[in-house]
XYZ file of C-alpha atoms in Angstrom:
747
model
C -7.710 -28.733 33.742
C -7.883 -30.197 30.051
C -5.830 -28.154 27.668
C -7.463 -26.967 24.474
C -11.298 -27.850 26.148
C -13.082 -24.631 25.442
C -14.819 -23.248 28.518
C -16.167 -20.156 29.846
C -14.845 -18.388 32.967
C -15.827 -15.214 34.658
C -13.974 -12.919 37.046
C -12.656 -9.735 37.712
C -9.546 -7.883 36.278
C -7.154 -7.332 39.080
C -4.450 -5.883 37.306
C -3.469 -5.073 33.526
C 0.353 -6.891 32.431
C 0.277 -5.692 28.941
C -2.506 -4.100 26.570
C -1.743 -3.485 23.205
C -2.955 -0.079 21.599
C -5.693 -1.783 19.394
C -6.826 -4.245 22.392
C -6.293 -7.212 19.989
C -3.805 -8.827 22.716
C -3.766 -8.289 26.425
C -2.219 -9.891 29.194
C -4.303 -9.554 32.427
C -4.592 -11.110 36.085
C -8.133 -11.770 36.577
C -9.674 -12.748 39.995
C -12.288 -15.741 39.225
C -13.815 -17.136 42.713
C -10.578 -17.945 44.900
C -8.168 -18.248 41.568
C -6.118 -15.510 40.024
C -5.763 -16.659 36.397
C -3.693 -15.255 33.897
C -5.874 -14.537 30.926
C -4.271 -13.590 27.628
C -5.986 -12.792 24.034
C -7.965 -10.004 22.447
C -9.723 -8.423 25.325
C -9.831 -4.837 23.997
C -9.627 -1.774 26.031
C -10.075 -3.426 29.687
C -9.994 -1.307 32.841
C -8.899 -2.908 36.187
C -11.976 -3.525 38.280
C -14.130 -4.684 35.092
C -15.752 -8.020 34.928
C -15.170 -9.982 31.970
C -16.980 -13.126 30.715
C -14.070 -15.113 28.813
C -14.619 -18.170 26.648
C -11.113 -19.784 25.234
C -8.873 -22.486 26.667
C -6.388 -23.275 29.244
C -2.873 -23.839 28.093
C 0.687 -24.071 29.239
C 3.327 -21.670 28.352
C 6.879 -22.943 28.521
C 8.082 -19.863 30.806
C 4.863 -18.424 32.137
C 3.270 -21.632 32.955
C -0.747 -21.917 32.927
C -2.619 -19.709 31.052
C -6.315 -19.139 29.813
C -6.176 -17.958 26.070
C -9.236 -16.088 25.408
C -11.061 -16.598 22.069
C -14.216 -14.192 22.709
C -14.645 -11.754 25.524
C -17.925 -10.260 27.029
C -18.312 -7.592 29.493
C -21.046 -7.968 31.832
C -21.137 -4.721 34.134
C -19.888 -4.992 37.668
C -22.601 -5.850 40.306
C -20.946 -5.726 43.901
C -20.578 -2.132 45.081
C -16.683 -2.803 45.891
C -16.149 -3.869 41.985
C -18.193 -0.892 40.709
C -16.209 1.499 43.006
C -12.997 -0.166 41.514
C -14.387 0.061 37.891
C -15.017 3.974 38.217
C -12.214 4.711 40.074
C -10.061 3.702 36.752
C -11.177 6.652 35.076
C -13.460 4.698 32.556
C -16.034 7.659 32.898
C -14.831 11.154 32.406
C -15.407 13.424 35.265
C -15.161 10.686 38.231
C -12.063 9.764 39.600
C -11.298 7.749 42.754
C -12.488 10.208 45.314
C -15.894 10.806 43.351
C -16.169 6.946 42.631
C -16.107 6.236 46.439
C -18.690 9.259 47.191
C -20.985 7.980 44.731
C -21.239 4.321 45.393
C -21.396 5.252 49.043
C -24.503 6.707 48.537
C -26.207 4.400 45.837
C -24.164 1.193 46.511
C -25.153 -1.556 43.892
C -27.573 0.632 42.314
C -24.777 3.121 41.323
C -24.640 2.127 37.330
C -28.471 2.190 37.401
C -28.493 5.632 38.603
C -25.651 6.874 36.253
C -27.537 5.448 33.268
C -31.275 6.137 33.865
C -31.474 8.493 36.570
C -28.733 11.132 36.552
C -30.561 13.886 38.244
C -30.004 11.739 41.497
C -26.236 12.418 41.252
C -26.742 16.127 42.752
C -27.055 14.397 46.094
C -23.553 13.827 46.015
C -21.247 16.781 47.002
C -19.399 18.367 44.178
C -21.736 17.183 41.318
C -23.951 19.760 39.585
C -26.816 18.964 37.353
C -24.315 19.928 34.378
C -21.699 17.548 35.394
C -24.570 14.775 36.285
C -25.733 14.943 32.758
C -22.074 14.804 31.493
C -21.424 11.834 33.322
C -24.426 10.096 32.343
C -24.020 10.803 28.609
C -20.011 9.390 28.758
C -21.406 6.305 30.362
C -23.913 5.706 27.716
C -21.332 6.194 25.043
C -19.193 3.829 26.902
C -21.831 1.134 27.337
C -22.953 1.678 23.717
C -19.478 0.562 22.387
C -18.998 -2.283 24.648
C -22.543 -3.832 23.958
C -21.605 -3.483 20.367
C -18.547 -5.413 20.992
C -20.577 -7.847 22.567
C -22.843 -8.176 20.128
C -20.284 -8.374 17.221
C -18.293 -11.110 19.057
C -21.702 -13.401 18.902
C -20.974 -13.599 15.210
C -17.007 -14.228 15.651
C -16.235 -10.781 14.489
C -12.952 -9.122 15.624
C -13.260 -6.245 17.977
C -11.213 -4.194 15.688
C -14.139 -4.291 13.444
C -16.185 -3.010 16.386
C -13.941 -0.307 17.137
C -14.003 0.821 13.571
C -17.928 0.607 13.328
C -18.455 2.493 16.305
C -15.807 5.399 15.296
C -17.832 5.476 11.794
C -21.415 5.333 13.455
C -21.017 6.143 16.875
C -23.588 5.159 19.361
C -26.446 3.957 16.660
C -23.693 1.381 15.421
C -25.420 -1.842 17.141
C -28.947 -0.609 15.535
C -27.793 0.395 12.408
C -26.156 -3.000 12.124
C -28.998 -5.289 13.335
C -31.174 -3.505 10.801
C -28.613 -3.822 7.973
C -25.424 -6.154 8.820
C -24.341 -5.550 5.079
C -23.199 -1.819 6.160
C -20.140 -3.960 7.475
C -18.994 -4.620 3.920
C -18.602 -1.049 3.301
C -14.978 0.524 2.706
C -13.045 0.702 5.680
C -14.909 -1.809 7.746
C -14.448 -4.936 5.163
C -16.138 -7.263 6.921
C -16.681 -10.202 3.903
C -19.956 -10.491 2.309
C -20.292 -13.825 3.304
C -19.820 -13.181 7.230
C -22.569 -10.262 6.881
C -24.831 -12.628 4.867
C -24.589 -15.031 7.570
C -25.357 -12.528 10.221
C -28.364 -11.175 8.274
C -29.996 -14.706 8.083
C -29.734 -15.247 11.630
C -31.420 -11.854 12.070
C -34.122 -12.888 9.876
C -33.482 -10.362 6.967
C -35.153 -11.401 3.737
C -32.631 -13.059 1.147
C -34.423 -10.842 -1.563
C -33.878 -7.615 0.278
C -32.698 -4.446 -1.476
C -29.898 -4.138 1.471
C -28.520 -7.623 0.612
C -28.820 -7.157 -3.329
C -26.863 -3.950 -3.108
C -24.260 -5.051 -0.912
C -23.914 -8.316 -3.093
C -23.484 -6.548 -6.468
C -20.943 -4.113 -4.551
C -19.087 -7.019 -3.127
C -18.738 -8.913 -6.741
C -17.491 -5.607 -8.003
C -14.948 -5.020 -5.404
C -13.781 -8.867 -6.095
C -13.290 -7.688 -9.627
C -10.850 -4.631 -8.385
C -8.654 -7.371 -6.626
C -8.417 -8.990 -10.121
C -7.131 -5.567 -11.610
C -10.371 -4.584 -13.100
C -11.804 -1.035 -12.767
C -15.092 -2.151 -14.362
C -16.802 -5.097 -15.542
C -19.281 -6.172 -18.448
C -22.609 -5.484 -17.212
C -24.130 -8.831 -18.528
C -21.512 -10.631 -16.855
C -21.958 -8.880 -13.341
C -25.949 -9.596 -14.142
C -25.337 -13.308 -14.660
C -22.603 -13.511 -11.456
C -24.986 -11.648 -9.301
C -28.003 -14.101 -10.074
C -25.998 -17.109 -9.516
C -24.084 -16.035 -6.283
C -26.876 -14.166 -4.684
C -29.617 -16.782 -6.222
C -32.187 -13.922 -7.081
C -34.119 -13.286 -10.160
C -32.962 -11.174 -12.949
C -35.947 -8.449 -12.348
C -34.362 -7.933 -8.935
C -31.011 -7.232 -9.950
C -32.405 -4.902 -12.466
C -34.510 -3.101 -9.979
C -31.718 -2.627 -7.427
C -29.297 -1.764 -10.267
C -31.281 1.443 -11.153
C -31.252 2.431 -7.692
C -27.487 1.982 -7.199
C -27.134 3.964 -10.440
C -29.346 6.649 -9.320
C -27.538 7.037 -6.086
C -24.100 6.943 -7.599
C -22.847 3.861 -5.503
C -22.134 2.280 -9.011
C -21.667 4.126 -12.432
C -21.904 2.743 -15.972
C -19.451 3.318 -18.973
C -20.502 2.650 -22.295
C -17.556 1.181 -24.904
C -18.329 0.138 -28.710
C -21.863 -0.966 -27.402
C -20.796 -2.801 -24.376
C -21.779 -1.691 -21.135
C -19.795 -1.830 -18.017
C -20.236 -1.423 -14.235
C -17.843 0.783 -11.996
C -17.630 1.413 -8.479
C -17.609 4.768 -7.525
C -14.106 4.933 -6.442
C -12.886 3.840 -9.918
C -15.341 5.746 -11.793
C -13.929 9.284 -10.220
C -10.413 8.308 -10.827
C -10.531 7.335 -14.419
C -12.927 10.162 -15.271
C -10.632 12.413 -13.500
C -7.102 11.143 -14.889
C -8.501 11.471 -18.553
C -9.818 14.899 -17.943
C -6.566 15.863 -16.261
C -4.177 14.201 -18.933
C -6.487 15.604 -21.319
C -5.971 19.099 -20.018
C -1.984 18.622 -19.968
C -2.041 17.699 -23.743
C -3.977 20.753 -24.765
C -1.463 23.062 -22.589
C 1.631 21.579 -24.285
C 1.170 18.759 -26.964
C 1.241 21.457 -29.931
C 3.978 23.635 -28.730
C 7.204 21.203 -29.581
C 10.463 23.338 -29.316
C 13.565 22.326 -31.088
C 16.022 22.053 -28.133
C 18.830 20.379 -30.512
C 21.472 22.732 -29.186
C 20.794 22.189 -25.473
C 21.134 18.350 -26.113
C 24.379 18.919 -27.694
C 25.985 20.748 -24.880
C 24.351 18.266 -22.596
C 26.395 15.368 -24.823
C 29.636 17.380 -24.198
C 29.066 17.932 -20.762
C 28.300 14.486 -19.660
C 30.587 12.659 -22.097
C 27.740 10.584 -23.624
C 26.334 10.573 -27.153
C 22.534 10.042 -27.250
C 20.730 7.832 -29.925
C 17.878 9.555 -32.075
C 15.038 8.233 -29.486
C 17.151 9.602 -26.474
C 17.185 12.746 -28.009
C 13.448 12.884 -28.710
C 12.532 11.827 -25.137
C 15.003 14.741 -23.877
C 13.635 17.020 -26.297
C 9.699 16.405 -25.462
C 10.275 16.506 -21.927
C 11.545 20.320 -22.416
C 8.861 21.151 -24.421
C 6.093 19.238 -23.331
C 4.245 19.206 -19.871
C 3.715 15.518 -20.084
C 5.639 12.614 -21.413
C 5.815 8.913 -21.155
C 9.218 7.146 -21.796
C 8.801 3.496 -22.106
C 11.382 0.786 -22.883
C 12.921 -2.888 -22.061
C 16.294 -3.145 -20.406
C 19.265 -1.868 -21.565
C 17.616 0.749 -23.861
C 18.993 3.718 -22.141
C 15.654 4.829 -20.113
C 18.395 5.883 -17.338
C 20.732 7.530 -19.326
C 17.958 9.899 -20.811
C 16.242 10.246 -17.397
C 19.767 11.525 -16.109
C 19.752 14.190 -18.846
C 16.004 15.316 -18.399
C 16.668 15.802 -14.573
C 20.159 17.502 -15.197
C 18.484 20.323 -18.001
C 15.355 20.610 -15.689
C 17.834 21.785 -12.758
C 19.798 24.107 -15.207
C 16.540 25.930 -16.001
C 16.313 26.353 -12.069
C 13.257 24.031 -11.786
C 12.903 22.119 -8.585
C 12.793 18.453 -9.428
C 11.003 15.578 -7.418
C 11.896 11.765 -8.525
C 9.771 8.821 -7.069
C 8.844 5.342 -7.649
C 6.122 3.325 -6.194
C 8.204 1.144 -3.804
C 11.128 1.191 -1.410
C 13.578 -0.876 -3.357
C 12.772 0.989 -6.825
C 13.306 4.352 -5.358
C 16.563 3.506 -3.551
C 17.578 2.152 -7.213
C 16.303 5.269 -8.785
C 18.206 7.520 -5.680
C 21.505 5.294 -6.999
C 21.151 5.887 -10.733
C 20.180 9.588 -10.817
C 22.029 10.828 -7.584
C 18.480 12.600 -6.486
C 16.881 11.712 -3.402
C 14.239 9.297 -4.768
C 11.276 8.733 -2.225
C 8.411 6.335 -2.706
C 5.127 7.778 -3.976
C 3.375 7.314 -0.662
C 6.238 9.008 1.096
C 6.211 11.787 -1.223
C 2.964 12.288 -0.872
C 2.955 11.704 2.944
C 0.698 9.160 4.413
C -2.377 10.630 6.483
C -4.312 7.947 7.768
C -7.785 8.707 8.756
C -9.962 7.963 11.669
C -10.948 4.430 9.917
C -7.728 3.763 8.364
C -8.228 4.395 4.655
C -5.607 5.988 2.294
C -5.534 9.606 2.617
C -2.757 12.004 1.936
C -0.963 15.461 3.240
C -0.417 16.580 -0.234
C -3.532 16.983 -2.563
C -5.241 19.556 -4.572
C -5.607 21.771 -1.561
C -1.921 21.366 -0.575
C 0.033 20.531 -3.648
C 3.970 19.457 -3.694
C 6.325 22.151 -4.062
C 7.846 21.166 -7.444
C 8.229 22.371 -11.060
C 8.742 18.740 -12.596
C 7.752 15.207 -11.145
C 9.374 12.063 -12.482
C 7.799 8.680 -11.684
C 9.714 5.359 -12.435
C 8.396 2.047 -12.777
C 5.151 3.558 -13.480
C 3.752 0.020 -14.544
C 3.395 -0.770 -10.915
C 1.307 2.331 -10.272
C -2.625 1.716 -9.818
C -5.397 4.045 -10.811
C -6.144 5.505 -7.325
C -2.383 6.175 -6.968
C -2.133 7.742 -10.002
C -5.249 9.752 -9.439
C -3.887 10.879 -6.079
C -0.354 11.860 -7.434
C -2.213 14.037 -10.157
C -4.106 15.980 -7.545
C -0.970 16.570 -5.697
C 0.772 18.637 -8.586
C -0.104 22.167 -10.373
C -1.190 22.337 -13.849
C 2.090 24.114 -14.696
C 4.217 21.058 -13.232
C 6.029 18.943 -15.867
C 5.411 15.119 -15.630
C 7.490 12.718 -17.192
C 6.718 8.584 -16.642
C 9.100 6.077 -16.866
C 8.351 2.803 -17.309
C 8.186 -0.785 -19.075
C 4.821 -1.588 -20.540
C 5.892 -4.931 -21.124
C 6.036 -5.968 -17.536
C 3.325 -7.073 -15.079
C 0.409 -4.491 -14.364
C 0.196 -3.079 -10.954
C -1.196 -4.931 -8.091
C -3.948 -2.656 -7.423
C -6.847 -2.352 -9.973
C -5.991 -0.252 -13.427
C -3.451 -0.532 -16.008
C -2.667 3.051 -16.317
C 0.695 3.065 -18.222
C -0.264 0.764 -20.642
C -3.897 2.272 -21.311
C -2.022 5.835 -21.778
C 0.085 4.412 -24.309
C -2.309 2.358 -26.234
C -4.701 5.174 -26.198
C -2.157 6.749 -28.876
C -3.135 10.377 -27.851
C -0.402 11.341 -25.534
C 3.010 11.797 -26.052
C 5.053 8.424 -25.829
C 8.564 7.696 -26.728
C 9.515 4.197 -26.894
C 13.142 3.356 -26.502
C 14.003 0.197 -28.681
C 17.895 0.459 -29.353
C 19.799 -2.109 -26.909
C 23.433 -0.493 -26.040
C 26.154 -2.160 -26.324
C 27.221 -3.108 -22.690
C 23.685 -4.332 -22.307
C 24.124 -6.402 -25.257
C 27.001 -8.287 -23.388
C 24.321 -9.541 -20.849
C 22.817 -12.545 -21.471
C 19.874 -11.737 -18.916
C 19.036 -8.474 -21.059
C 19.414 -10.162 -24.510
C 17.187 -13.011 -23.481
C 14.601 -10.469 -21.873
C 14.197 -8.993 -25.161
C 13.891 -12.352 -27.114
C 10.926 -13.127 -24.623
C 9.133 -10.351 -24.754
C 9.347 -10.404 -28.874
C 8.262 -14.213 -28.710
C 11.690 -15.833 -29.408
C 12.706 -18.517 -27.894
C 15.679 -18.606 -25.879
C 18.970 -20.879 -25.696
C 18.773 -22.755 -22.314
C 21.890 -24.774 -23.144
C 23.873 -21.822 -23.008
C 26.082 -21.226 -20.107
C 26.638 -17.533 -19.947
C 28.100 -15.651 -17.162
C 24.683 -14.250 -15.914
C 22.083 -16.578 -17.467
C 21.873 -20.279 -16.066
C 19.078 -23.111 -16.388
C 18.966 -26.078 -14.627
C 16.443 -28.892 -15.509
C 14.738 -30.491 -12.650
C 11.963 -33.190 -13.344
C 10.748 -33.897 -9.712
C 10.022 -31.507 -6.704
C 12.395 -32.747 -4.666
C 15.369 -31.988 -7.043
C 13.678 -28.735 -7.524
C 13.518 -28.034 -3.906
C 17.276 -29.321 -2.936
C 18.975 -27.263 -5.664
C 17.024 -24.110 -4.446
C 18.080 -24.451 -0.897
C 21.898 -25.290 -1.967
C 21.938 -22.341 -4.031
C 20.769 -19.911 -1.609
C 22.597 -21.289 1.491
C 25.999 -22.551 -0.104
C 26.745 -22.178 -3.852
C 25.852 -18.590 -4.527
C 27.281 -17.206 -1.059
C 30.370 -18.920 -1.493
C 31.005 -18.125 -5.280
C 29.899 -14.582 -5.472
C 29.786 -13.555 -1.818
C 25.768 -12.910 -1.987
C 24.111 -12.563 1.195
C 21.071 -15.072 1.037
C 19.162 -11.938 2.846
C 20.065 -9.022 0.902
C 21.543 -10.272 -2.404
C 19.383 -13.212 -3.461
C 15.505 -13.396 -3.997
C 13.837 -16.700 -5.091
C 10.610 -16.319 -7.061
C 7.966 -18.458 -8.659
C 4.820 -17.738 -10.301
C 2.539 -19.219 -7.664
C 2.242 -19.489 -4.203
C 0.731 -22.966 -3.911
C 2.301 -26.197 -4.311
C 5.909 -28.027 -4.305
C 7.368 -25.294 -6.362
C 5.474 -22.181 -5.030
C 6.206 -19.961 -2.091
C 4.537 -21.347 0.649
C 6.524 -24.511 0.381
C 9.787 -22.839 -0.651
C 9.330 -20.519 2.323
C 9.259 -23.228 4.800
C 11.959 -25.043 3.277
C 14.488 -21.982 2.860
C 13.514 -20.966 6.501
C 14.647 -23.859 7.720
C 17.767 -23.907 5.932
C 18.688 -20.412 6.494
C 17.234 -19.462 9.897
C 16.538 -22.601 11.710
C 15.227 -22.543 15.255
C 17.941 -21.993 17.988
C 18.317 -21.619 21.571
C 17.817 -18.131 22.505
C 15.973 -17.429 19.133
C 12.305 -16.200 19.842
C 9.686 -17.232 17.487
C 5.846 -16.768 17.053
C 3.495 -19.108 15.575
C 0.513 -18.061 13.566
C -2.118 -19.881 11.283
C 0.324 -20.045 8.347
C 3.811 -19.212 9.389
C 6.409 -19.240 12.230
C 8.009 -16.058 12.522
C 11.284 -15.951 14.256
C 14.277 -13.569 14.942
C 16.144 -13.039 11.805
C 13.621 -14.235 9.316
C 12.869 -12.285 5.997
C 9.333 -11.290 5.741
C 7.118 -9.173 3.692
C 4.273 -6.644 4.087
C 1.222 -8.469 2.186
C -1.124 -5.239 1.984
C -1.136 -1.565 2.228
C -1.373 -0.170 5.998
C -1.478 3.757 6.570
C -1.323 3.486 9.973
C 1.902 1.356 11.229
C 4.165 4.010 12.646
C 7.944 3.544 11.830
C 10.945 5.361 13.128
C 14.020 5.768 10.877
C 17.728 7.065 12.133
C 18.905 9.747 9.834
C 22.419 10.721 11.091
C 22.105 12.129 14.332
C 18.057 12.606 13.896
C 14.946 10.139 14.420
C 12.656 10.537 11.345
C 9.062 9.343 11.947
C 6.394 8.134 10.015
C 3.503 6.111 9.204
C 2.550 3.381 6.514
C 3.981 -0.146 5.437
C 2.724 -1.128 2.086
C 2.168 -4.070 0.143
C 5.454 -5.845 -1.166
C 7.960 -3.922 1.260
C 10.212 -6.583 2.652
C 12.213 -6.333 5.746
C 14.024 -8.424 8.656
C 12.845 -9.551 12.120
C 15.089 -8.068 14.722
C 13.320 -8.583 17.974
C 10.384 -11.261 18.726
C 8.545 -11.091 22.021
C 6.872 -14.565 22.475
C 4.672 -13.587 25.401
C 3.479 -10.096 24.183
C 3.160 -11.666 20.446
C 4.664 -8.580 19.156
C 7.549 -8.572 16.203
C 9.968 -5.661 15.570
C 10.960 -5.096 11.945
C 13.523 -3.384 9.882
C 12.091 -2.300 6.405
C 15.488 -0.785 4.880
C 15.823 1.305 8.091
C 12.562 1.725 8.856
C 11.751 0.291 12.464
C 8.084 -0.859 12.894
C 6.345 -2.687 15.628
C 3.849 -5.483 14.566
C 1.254 -6.316 17.472
C -1.891 -8.965 17.860
C -3.743 -9.495 14.525
C -1.073 -7.292 12.492
C 0.642 -10.522 12.190
C -1.600 -11.503 9.555
C -0.181 -8.544 7.276
C 3.152 -10.408 7.219
C 4.309 -13.291 5.162
C 7.920 -15.059 4.804
C 9.736 -13.590 1.923
C 12.725 -15.922 1.364
C 10.474 -16.888 -2.041
C 8.012 -14.603 -3.282
C 5.451 -14.395 -6.547
C 6.925 -12.710 -9.506
C 3.703 -10.008 -9.048
C 5.327 -9.233 -5.610
C 8.712 -8.398 -7.271
C 7.769 -5.666 -9.323
C 9.326 -2.471 -9.068
C 12.369 -4.131 -7.297
C 15.926 -5.697 -8.692
C 17.832 -7.920 -7.045
C 21.658 -9.132 -7.520
C 20.644 -12.667 -7.999
C 17.006 -14.001 -8.958
C 16.350 -17.784 -8.847
C 13.294 -18.468 -10.595
C 11.469 -21.707 -10.078
C 9.117 -22.933 -13.000
C 7.385 -26.496 -12.760
C 4.114 -28.371 -13.553
C 0.585 -27.567 -12.200
C -0.021 -24.042 -12.558
C 0.150 -23.166 -16.335
C -2.571 -20.636 -16.465
C -0.025 -18.276 -14.708
C 2.605 -19.215 -17.104
C 2.623 -16.901 -19.802
C 4.941 -14.272 -21.630
C 4.965 -11.074 -19.924
C 5.242 -13.148 -16.402
C 8.237 -14.417 -17.255
C 9.680 -11.550 -18.839
C 8.715 -9.723 -15.388
C 10.665 -12.165 -13.620
C 14.066 -11.948 -15.938
C 14.503 -8.430 -15.476
C 14.226 -8.610 -12.037
C 17.751 -9.830 -11.885
C 20.574 -7.468 -11.922
C 23.834 -9.556 -12.099
C 22.702 -13.168 -12.078
C 19.583 -15.191 -13.083
C 19.063 -19.040 -12.260
C 15.897 -20.749 -13.710
C 15.046 -24.363 -12.001
C 12.276 -26.479 -13.497
C 11.305 -27.844 -17.172
C 12.469 -26.391 -20.259
C 9.187 -27.231 -21.868
C 7.212 -24.933 -19.479
C 9.941 -21.819 -20.477
C 9.238 -22.149 -24.024
C 5.418 -22.455 -23.064
C 5.534 -19.242 -21.396
C 6.961 -17.508 -24.276
C 4.408 -18.698 -26.672
C 1.794 -17.929 -24.386
C 1.050 -14.170 -24.984
C -2.312 -13.882 -23.213
C -0.959 -11.031 -21.003
C -3.030 -9.907 -17.922
C -6.406 -9.189 -19.585
C -7.808 -5.959 -17.700
C -11.292 -4.466 -18.158
C -10.594 -0.555 -17.873
C -12.110 2.492 -19.130
C -9.142 4.620 -19.066
C -7.868 4.166 -22.687
C -11.277 4.982 -24.112
C -11.859 7.762 -22.054
C -8.697 9.632 -23.277
C -9.562 8.768 -26.814
C -12.936 10.156 -26.413
C -11.943 13.218 -24.887
C -9.044 13.878 -27.296
C -11.309 13.242 -30.432
C -9.843 9.766 -31.268
C -12.376 7.207 -30.111
C -12.509 4.384 -32.480
C -16.174 3.787 -31.330
C -18.590 5.390 -28.857
C -17.713 5.822 -25.530
C -19.903 7.642 -22.722
C -19.515 7.588 -18.852
C -22.270 8.377 -16.633
């Protein structure tokens, strides 16, 4: 049989060798005529005795021999009496076991499934089946059949089985009928089929291109794309222009549909200084809630400043430190107000002030929680404060819903049991997550946000820290003094020069800051690999996996993370006998590789050994970095250690991962590394701007090496365009606190 030639086989499942929980990867033995064929692929939750029609190709596995790799699986119902009996004996229908299956098939033969579906009253002819049980059997069969026909229908459009499972969970037996009438429902949250895929299905089903359903879905899709760029809202005139062009519709149709969307509250409108913006419902709700909640916190405490000078003097004596004027102000405000932002660059004493605040809170008998957005940031926070710091997601306790969206155990109905909450690296916290934080704490709980507003904004939509600071209506302390010890670090002094727009001396070879000019890609790649694999481990005893992180502004190009990861993987973790690996469309993953999760997944289960106990939890999040400790090539599973949390990845979950020897600057937010190697080269100047360089530089704790072109370093410092984001939070805060520069309204 020719390998990779697409063909279709049909047969009966004889035995199941392996089946992942989501059905996205299965290994079964299938009887096809006189042959017993090993079939692998996304077969769904199959049962022994089922008849399958599989489209795919034959391939030869070096260990397991010839296999049929299934790409699309359809499920015709079994036809022979023997096949039907085997199918029913597997427990696929509630209420029928092996003995019942034998009795029913003995009575009805090849008509059994027709009787169960269409004439269940006849089942009472079988001993032991009452009218009520016959009805229940029929209903359960129809439910199973509806799910299976839905999978078959979606497979025609190359839509994965996992999407079908979500659709069936959401809409039940009516799912197929609903999708056929309006394929755009598949674009909804938690299903997340692309608009292009749904649009292609709609054309095939004969749905008019000017249908209201299509235009509504298209507008929401374009607004959702804006959230991926960090925007919580978008100018309505731009949205109209984009929608008419993308959907190829007249402007009058856009206007008509927008009115309906506003009335149905799928989309909301925000007017700022005469400019009208559109917002998806989730972001309207979140920014509205955040602005109102913060305003209440301000009203409760902002006008009640108390002088705690004596308390701070005692803290200085106890801790053997002398706080500067701004640190004293931050400590004083944290004691007298219910809300405070502390911001400042590296070396300005944020940690020193934070430790004093925590200590004084505890002296007052308060229960203090400390948290950060990422695991690495939380670990660092634990190290510098001596308190157990958790990630925000772990603190709130992720509660996966049936459809896999974000939900937390702690919310307005089950609040955190703390008197004060401190969040570090606040620049990384997006709008929806901050809304969840505020809902989880009582009005009497003190909230201190700590962060550097000059760093890149959050990966998720919003610009929460910057908006709060720039609203100029909430209590904020900006720490500006660089302390003597920090002044000795070229990393810190250069970071402050960069953020203020000053050029740095790249010729100076300080002990923690180095620049290497490379004018060709090959030279850049060779030096990067050499530093990671030989020079830094030898000179500083740094581990390429634990201590060194390569950063790049971009994923693409010879100096981007994609190419650098291939190079570094070959250098640091090459193929070897006995080292198993799995190939995907973009990457080869092998045992020992450094990998990163590329989006939030609230359902991934993990276990962590804590002393003699094993802690269990769920959720691996965007930017989490781990090491592959086990790779099963046959079952296509990876076992990954994320800082002690051991998680198993199966099937299409592999698309959630990427190699992490090199990562983008955006993905490095909230993390610090002993040594950072930053590559800067031609080709992607739109990504080269000041606060991206500043963020990269401030990721290094002990050593920073920049490799590339010195003119681009100067270009980045001069380019202060920042990440422009459309948000409403700043203006809502101003309006609610009577300090709006112009007219703001949201509805």
